Each structure stands twice: as C-alpha cells, then as structure tokens.
Amino acid sequence: MRPEDDTRPDPEALLRQATQEGRGRFKIFLGAAPGVGKTYEMLTDGAARRRDGADVVIGVVETHGRVETEALMRGYEVIPRRSAPYEGHILHEMDLDAILERAPRLVLVDELAHTNAPGSRHPKRYQDVEELLAAGIDVYSTLNIQHIESLNDIVASFTHVRVRETVPDNILDMADIEVVDIPPDELIERLRAGKVYLPREATRALSHFFSKSNLSALRELALRRAAQAVDAQMLDHIRGLGVGGTWAGSDRIVVAVSELPGADGLVRAAKRIADALHAPWTAVYIETPRAQTFGEAEHRRLASVMTLATQLGAVVATAPASSVVAGLKAFLADARATQLIVGKSRRSRLFEFRHGSVVDRLVRETPGVAMHVLPLQTLSGRRMRLPVLKGTWGSRSGYIWTTMMITGITAIASTLFHILNLGNVALLYLLPVMAAATLFGLRTGIFAGIASSLAYNFVFLPPTGTLTVNNPENVISMLVLLGVAFVTSQLTARVRAQADMAAASARTNAALAGFLRRLTPLNDPLDLGRAICEDVARLFDLRTVLLMPDGSGLSFQAASGPKYDLETMELAAAQWAFDTGAPAGRSSGTLTASDWYFHPLRAGDKTQGVLGLASEDGGDPLRPDQLPLLTSLVDQAALALERLRLEEEMRDVDVVRTRDRLRAALLSSVSHDLRTPLTAVMAAAAELHHGVTPDLISTIESEAARLNRFVANLLDMARVEAGALNLKVEAVDLADAVAGAAHDARRALEGHALDLRVPPDLPFVRVDQQLLHHCLLNLLDNAGRYADPGTPIIIAGTHSYGMLKLSVLDEGPGLPPGREAEVFETFRRMEGSDRAVGGTGLGLAIVKAFSEAMGMSVEASNRPDMSGACFSLCFPSTLIVRDAAQGADL
C-alpha cells in the first residue's frame, strides 16, 4: 500500500501495461444471449476496419444459416478450416497455424468459449486467441454472458441450464468490451421469426431459456459485468499515469474492521450497501503497533470478522500503518474508494480530548469519500476499553537507570555551580530527560522530568534544601523539563512504531525472497512439495500437508513431518477447497469442525493443489495479521507448481512435435526413397517381356538391394527407439570388417575409388559384428552419395594413446562449420548429411545409435587437408583386445 499523497505511477500497473507491448488488441462483442447480433456487429466492425485499409481475415465465423450474417461475410478472406477426425466423424476447426503464417492485422474469431476437437494444440478456443494476441495479431471475438466462469452458477440458478463451455474472467479484463444489446421483447420476436433458431428449436427455446424473465436477468448481468471490466481497466490506466482522485465512474466500497465487538455488524451493513449499489467492496483491517498487545480473544474476534467478510463476498486486506487514520487514508487513495463504512464506539469525552476522534479526522481529511458512520454495538451497554500496551509503565531497570542519571547530573551540576559559578544549570537536566524518554518511553520520560524538576528545585533553587519555589521563572524551567519529556517520548514512540513496521515488512519480504529462492531451482514435484511444507511450517510454527489431485481425488504429496492421518472431515474440507478454489476447514467458515485449515493453490484459472495447516495445540492455525504473508507464500507456491506443470506439458508438446516431424519426414522419405527403386524395378520387369539381359538383372538386383537397405534402416531405427537391441559381442578383426563392408557397398560406391588404409596389425575389438557392419555400410553409403564424382573415398584406421579410430573420408563440400553434430539427428536435412542427396536421413542416426549401444562413439568433422567430410568410429581402450588369449575367451 502506497502513501495516500503518492502520485507516482503504480509500478504494477506500468508492468501490466508493458506486458501488452507488442501484443495484439483484443475486442469482445458481449451479449446477453444468442441472437442479439454479436456476430453481425463483429463482421460490421471488421468491414469498417477493412475499408480503412486494414488486413482483415475471418478465422472462424458461425453463421447458423442466418442470411444476413452470410451476406456480411462476402468480400472477406476466409482462412480454410482444418479437418480433425474424431470418433468416426470429421470436425472442422479454426486453423491456428494457417492464421499465424498468414499474419493478418485483424482476425475475426467467433464463439470464444468453443471447445476444440481432441488432439488440437489447445483445448479451448480462447487459448488459441491468446496465442494470436501474443503473435501481435488483433482479434475480434464474440461471447455470451453465461459462458463467463464466475457467473456460471448464477446463470444456472435461474435458467436451470448449466453451460459447460466457459472462459476465465481474466479474459474479459484483458479485452475491450462492446455490449451488443437489444430489449428482451425484440429478441423474442427475432426468435419467433426464425432469425435465431429453426422453428422447432425456437419453440422449445421460448418455453425454456428464452423467457422474458431470463433474458432480463441475463441482460442485467451482461451490462453489470461489462461495467466492472471497464472500471477495472480505467483504474489500472490512471494508476499507471499516477493520477489522483477517486474517479467515481462506479461505486467502490471499503469497510474498516477491527478487533472490537460489533465489527461484524459493520461487515453485514457493508454487504447490504454493496448489494444495493451492485458495487465491489473490500473489508480492510489497519494493523497498528497496538495489534502487538492483542490477546487470544482479540485475535479470534478479528479472524471471525475477516472470515465473515470473505463468506459474504468481500475482498479482505490487511494494511500496516502507524495509525488508523493514516492507514485508512492511504488505502482509500490506493483503492480509489468512493464510500467508507466505519464504526464509532462509545468513548468518554476525556478520551476523545486526549486522543481525538478517528471518525472526525476521517471526515475532515477524506473529502472525496462518502462516509457511513455506524454505532458499534457494545456488550451489555458497557463502554469499551482499549487494551493497555504491554510495558506502558516502563520497566524497573528503566526507572533505576533514570534515577542514576539524574543523581549523576545533580552531582555534576552542583560541582560546576560552585566551581564555575554556573548560573542556570537547569539545561543539564534536559540530558537525563531526553535519554529516559528516548530509551524507556513516555512514562519513564515523565518520571525523569518530574524527578529532574524536584532535584533542581531541592538542590539549586532558593531556599535550597526545600521544595518551595519563590521565583516564577523557576516554575517555567520545571514545566519546560516536563514538556521536553512528553514531546521527546511521543516522537520516540512514533519513530519506534515506524521502525517496527519497517522491520516487520523487511521480515515479510525476506521470508518471501527466501521461500522463492528455495523453490526456484527445484524441478522435482516431490522435492518442491517438501520444500513448500517445510518452509511454511517453519515460518508459522504449524503442521503442514500438501495434497495434489490424482485420478480418484486428492492424495498426499508432501508433509512437514511424518505422514499425518486426515479424517473424513479433513478430506472433505480439502476436497471442497480444491473444487471451489476457496479456503475451507478451521477458521474459514466452511466445514469448521475440521482441525485443519485448507488453502487452495491457484495459478491463473486452475487449482494446482491444496495446502493444509494445523496448530500443534488444536487452536486456530493463523492470526489475521499472518494471512497476507500466507497468501503471498501460497501464490508463490502455486506459481512454482504451475511452472512444473507447464514444463511437463512443454516436454509432452516437444515429444508430440518431434513425433509429428518424424512422421512427416518418414512419409517424405517413403514417398521418395521407395518410389525411386520401385520405379526402376517395375521398368526393368516390363523390359523382361522383350527378353532378359544382364543389365536388367543387375538393375533389379541393385534396386531391390537398395529397397532392402532402406527397409532395414527403418527396422533398425525402430529397434533402437524401442530399446530392443540384443548385442552379440565378440572379437572382431577390423581389417576383415572393413573389407566385408567395402564389398557390400560396392554398388553405392560406383564411380569412386576406395582407398583402404587399415593396417593389418590393428588389434581386435570387442563389438557386435553385425552392428559394426551396419555402421560401416551407412558411412560408406553416405560418402558415396555426397563425394564429388570421380573422387576417391578413404577408410583409414589409427591406433594411438589407447584410442582406436576407424575413419571414412570423402572429397566434397564438407559440413557446415559448428553444426557437425547435427548430421546424426534423425531425418535431419542439412548440407553434407545423407538427406541432402536422395537419402532417408536415417543412416547416420543409426550409426550413432549403434555405436553408443556398443560403447563406442562417432565423430563428424571437416577434413583438415582439403574440402570434404570425415566420419570416425572411436573405440575406447575398454573395447580393445590386448592379447590373443583375451580374444579367445570371448
């Protein structure tokens, strides 16, 4: 909460405005019911933008067979919908990717609350719209009031129809709203004329949903909700500008509550006023230093009042301040409140003379706010007494130190009086007075003032040795000492209260920072749940438990200690908190018989889980002044859980995208690499009718071998991804392995001379001979595809420093610098890979997978001596056979 005279722009409002930079503008055409003309109005506004030169397209518009709507669509570019098969049917959905690729200035998207077909990128259409907005595309959309999440129950209560397709309320808060409204009688006439539904459907609708009473109530809801959204946007805008004033476009009500008996009556009165004005309202408690003196009864009474306000629909807040008046003034200015409801208790005239009247000061100092002053109902008509501050009379040590300081000053003053003939020693007594008032408080300071006056009178004022005062000037000196004591102690008390508030704020900020710092690096749900429970338990000295949803309800995720046994009542309270998104259990007003207090962990429009808290002694878990800190911690915990959920979803999305990319690449490979050899085989087979020649037989054999190699690669990759490789490790002579691979790859190496540089004395290696053969075949096939025509291909073997390498080198353009490792990715298309010239994109990926399965590694690089690529199979020392006996044992 900022000071009430602070006219600087609100940082949070500026941050929200900054997040809108680069995003598209969003406009919702809001209606009370189907048929009011939302789509018609959206198309009309879109046509106006198109006439102004804007690039406008239709993403999806549902005409429902209405001729007027279909006529307005003429002239628009319509993005074709995508087909989505579902349970034997073909559904047609908005093509989000096509719109993003087209990138218009404005896109029209009808029926914002629509649920997308299963398998779509987003389950809801409003999430598609959010992605369009994030891409900088303006969006116009339509929505009926019954589809707003927070109004779903209200609409169902009088229409007896529960709408299942809803959008979260924050969607309205981020949009410009245009209410499309017609009177209920006119809408009913449109319905009867068949302009909304077919005649048979219209007759049924008139007798159920489209009654005049329902339409009137829906119309009121639409107008009221639009006004609330506009008011919230207006407040956010003026806060960003730092403009003062209440800006009373609509009423905003604040009720000030306290720990005094009768505060619950203020809350009920505020509820009645807010309902009569259809206005939002807030219950605020101003936490002053006096709150530190509250006993159990005061804390319990304040918690009860705040719980009642929550149950009646208020937003509750706690604002620390040095005084009630200062806190209320700052809160009213920050909330832009137009009405304030306060209670006035019975006080004696002496009390009001000493402390002043809070109500009178508020009336004088908040001229732009209407005041409702209600009498607080006291028990048995007795006057209420404020709790006495602990230590208000000071400590014994304070009085002792004060007496010692006065005695010392008296001794020093007496010495100076006789030696230096100092005339006025009264000023010396200001030292113990100011010290006592500063260090020990008001009462001790006044004691110091009285004691100093008496000492000064007794020792220095004639007649000395008595308390008689002959000179009126000396009376003034004594009064000055008392005045200094009073003023100093008051200033000290104010500074101390501000210091206590600053320290409390610093402790809260430190707790939040430490909590967030601990949660941020955690990526495991169990570790995160444990950290949440342990930190909350430590900060509030409570038992804590975290419950998360599973397939059958809520289950234990973590706890601050041994697993706590929750009874049926506790589990019911936790489930209720999860389902409704509101606290339940002890001190909440719902299922209060539970020993646990359950607070939902909500992030956005989704409840992530439930945090349970219980006191060791069975009392209320939290005091009202602790609720703001708990709320902040719960928000941070919910965001951390949401982060893990989103990370998991992103991993799933990446898997799906990878699968889709592989599927598309596989289809491309199959369509090309199967068709080419099949075409050659079919042509050769056709020529067989005219006679058999060696060339035809050779063509059929080579292309069939090519087909077989392609299918083998597909099967090998499937085995790798399924983890179904069964290794048959044996001692292998690399010279024999290279010779066998060169022989089998001779067709792929036509036009290239093969230079074998494998020393015959290379040691044996322990590998799977068949997998090594596949690796060498794929490397040679890749080299034959990409090497320049007529250039030699080299197979070289080296053994040094415990590492044995078998390399295949070609002469060609080589690999893109810095991207050599990418050639081993499945279906990777890049210069220098086997995909670049008629390959499948599987060969090198298979080489890498097989090599790693055998404990080897594979490297790709550019030749240092000339242009070309070098692929090396690396055998570590653990795979090298040291002697013949070792090889014979295999």
XYZ file of N, CA and C in Angstrom, residues 34-36 63-69 186-199 202:
75
model
N -27.823 -15.787 -27.174
C -27.698 -15.969 -28.625
C -28.762 -15.171 -29.369
N -28.388 -14.636 -30.527
C -29.346 -13.935 -31.364
C -29.405 -12.439 -31.199
N -28.598 -11.868 -30.283
C -28.663 -10.415 -30.100
C -27.905 -9.674 -31.196
N -22.326 -18.953 -38.968
C -23.498 -18.196 -39.434
C -24.803 -18.788 -38.934
N -24.814 -20.074 -38.578
C -26.027 -20.770 -38.144
C -27.157 -20.604 -39.161
N -26.787 -20.487 -40.450
C -27.792 -20.394 -41.501
C -28.486 -19.049 -41.608
N -27.969 -18.027 -40.915
C -28.606 -16.709 -40.961
C -28.149 -15.980 -42.217
N -29.128 -15.579 -43.031
C -28.841 -14.977 -44.331
C -28.082 -13.671 -44.167
N -28.481 -12.847 -43.185
C -27.814 -11.549 -43.002
C -26.338 -11.727 -42.680
N -26.033 -12.739 -41.835
C -24.640 -12.974 -41.458
C -23.830 -13.457 -42.654
N -37.780 -7.666 -28.191
C -37.314 -7.686 -29.577
C -36.576 -8.985 -29.885
N -35.799 -9.492 -28.913
C -35.104 -10.748 -29.127
C -36.100 -11.902 -29.258
N -37.152 -11.861 -28.461
C -38.180 -12.907 -28.553
C -38.860 -12.869 -29.919
N -39.104 -11.673 -30.444
C -39.702 -11.564 -31.771
C -38.757 -12.119 -32.840
N -37.467 -11.855 -32.697
C -36.496 -12.414 -33.654
C -36.503 -13.935 -33.594
N -36.640 -14.448 -32.386
C -36.666 -15.896 -32.225
C -37.907 -16.492 -32.892
N -39.054 -15.869 -32.693
C -40.285 -16.366 -33.299
C -40.232 -16.275 -34.825
N -39.508 -15.278 -35.337
C -39.415 -15.107 -36.786
C -38.397 -16.065 -37.410
N -37.773 -16.914 -36.603
C -36.817 -17.880 -37.128
C -35.479 -17.291 -37.473
N -35.130 -16.128 -36.910
C -33.858 -15.493 -37.221
C -32.734 -15.932 -36.288
N -33.093 -16.739 -35.276
C -32.083 -17.223 -34.330
C -31.924 -18.726 -34.449
N -33.025 -19.462 -34.338
C -33.023 -20.913 -34.457
C -34.062 -21.337 -35.480
N -33.984 -22.608 -35.852
C -35.028 -23.177 -36.699
C -36.346 -23.174 -35.933
N -37.486 -23.164 -36.649
C -38.789 -23.023 -35.972
C -39.004 -24.017 -34.843
N -36.785 -23.070 -32.004
C -37.213 -21.792 -31.452
C -38.376 -21.968 -30.493
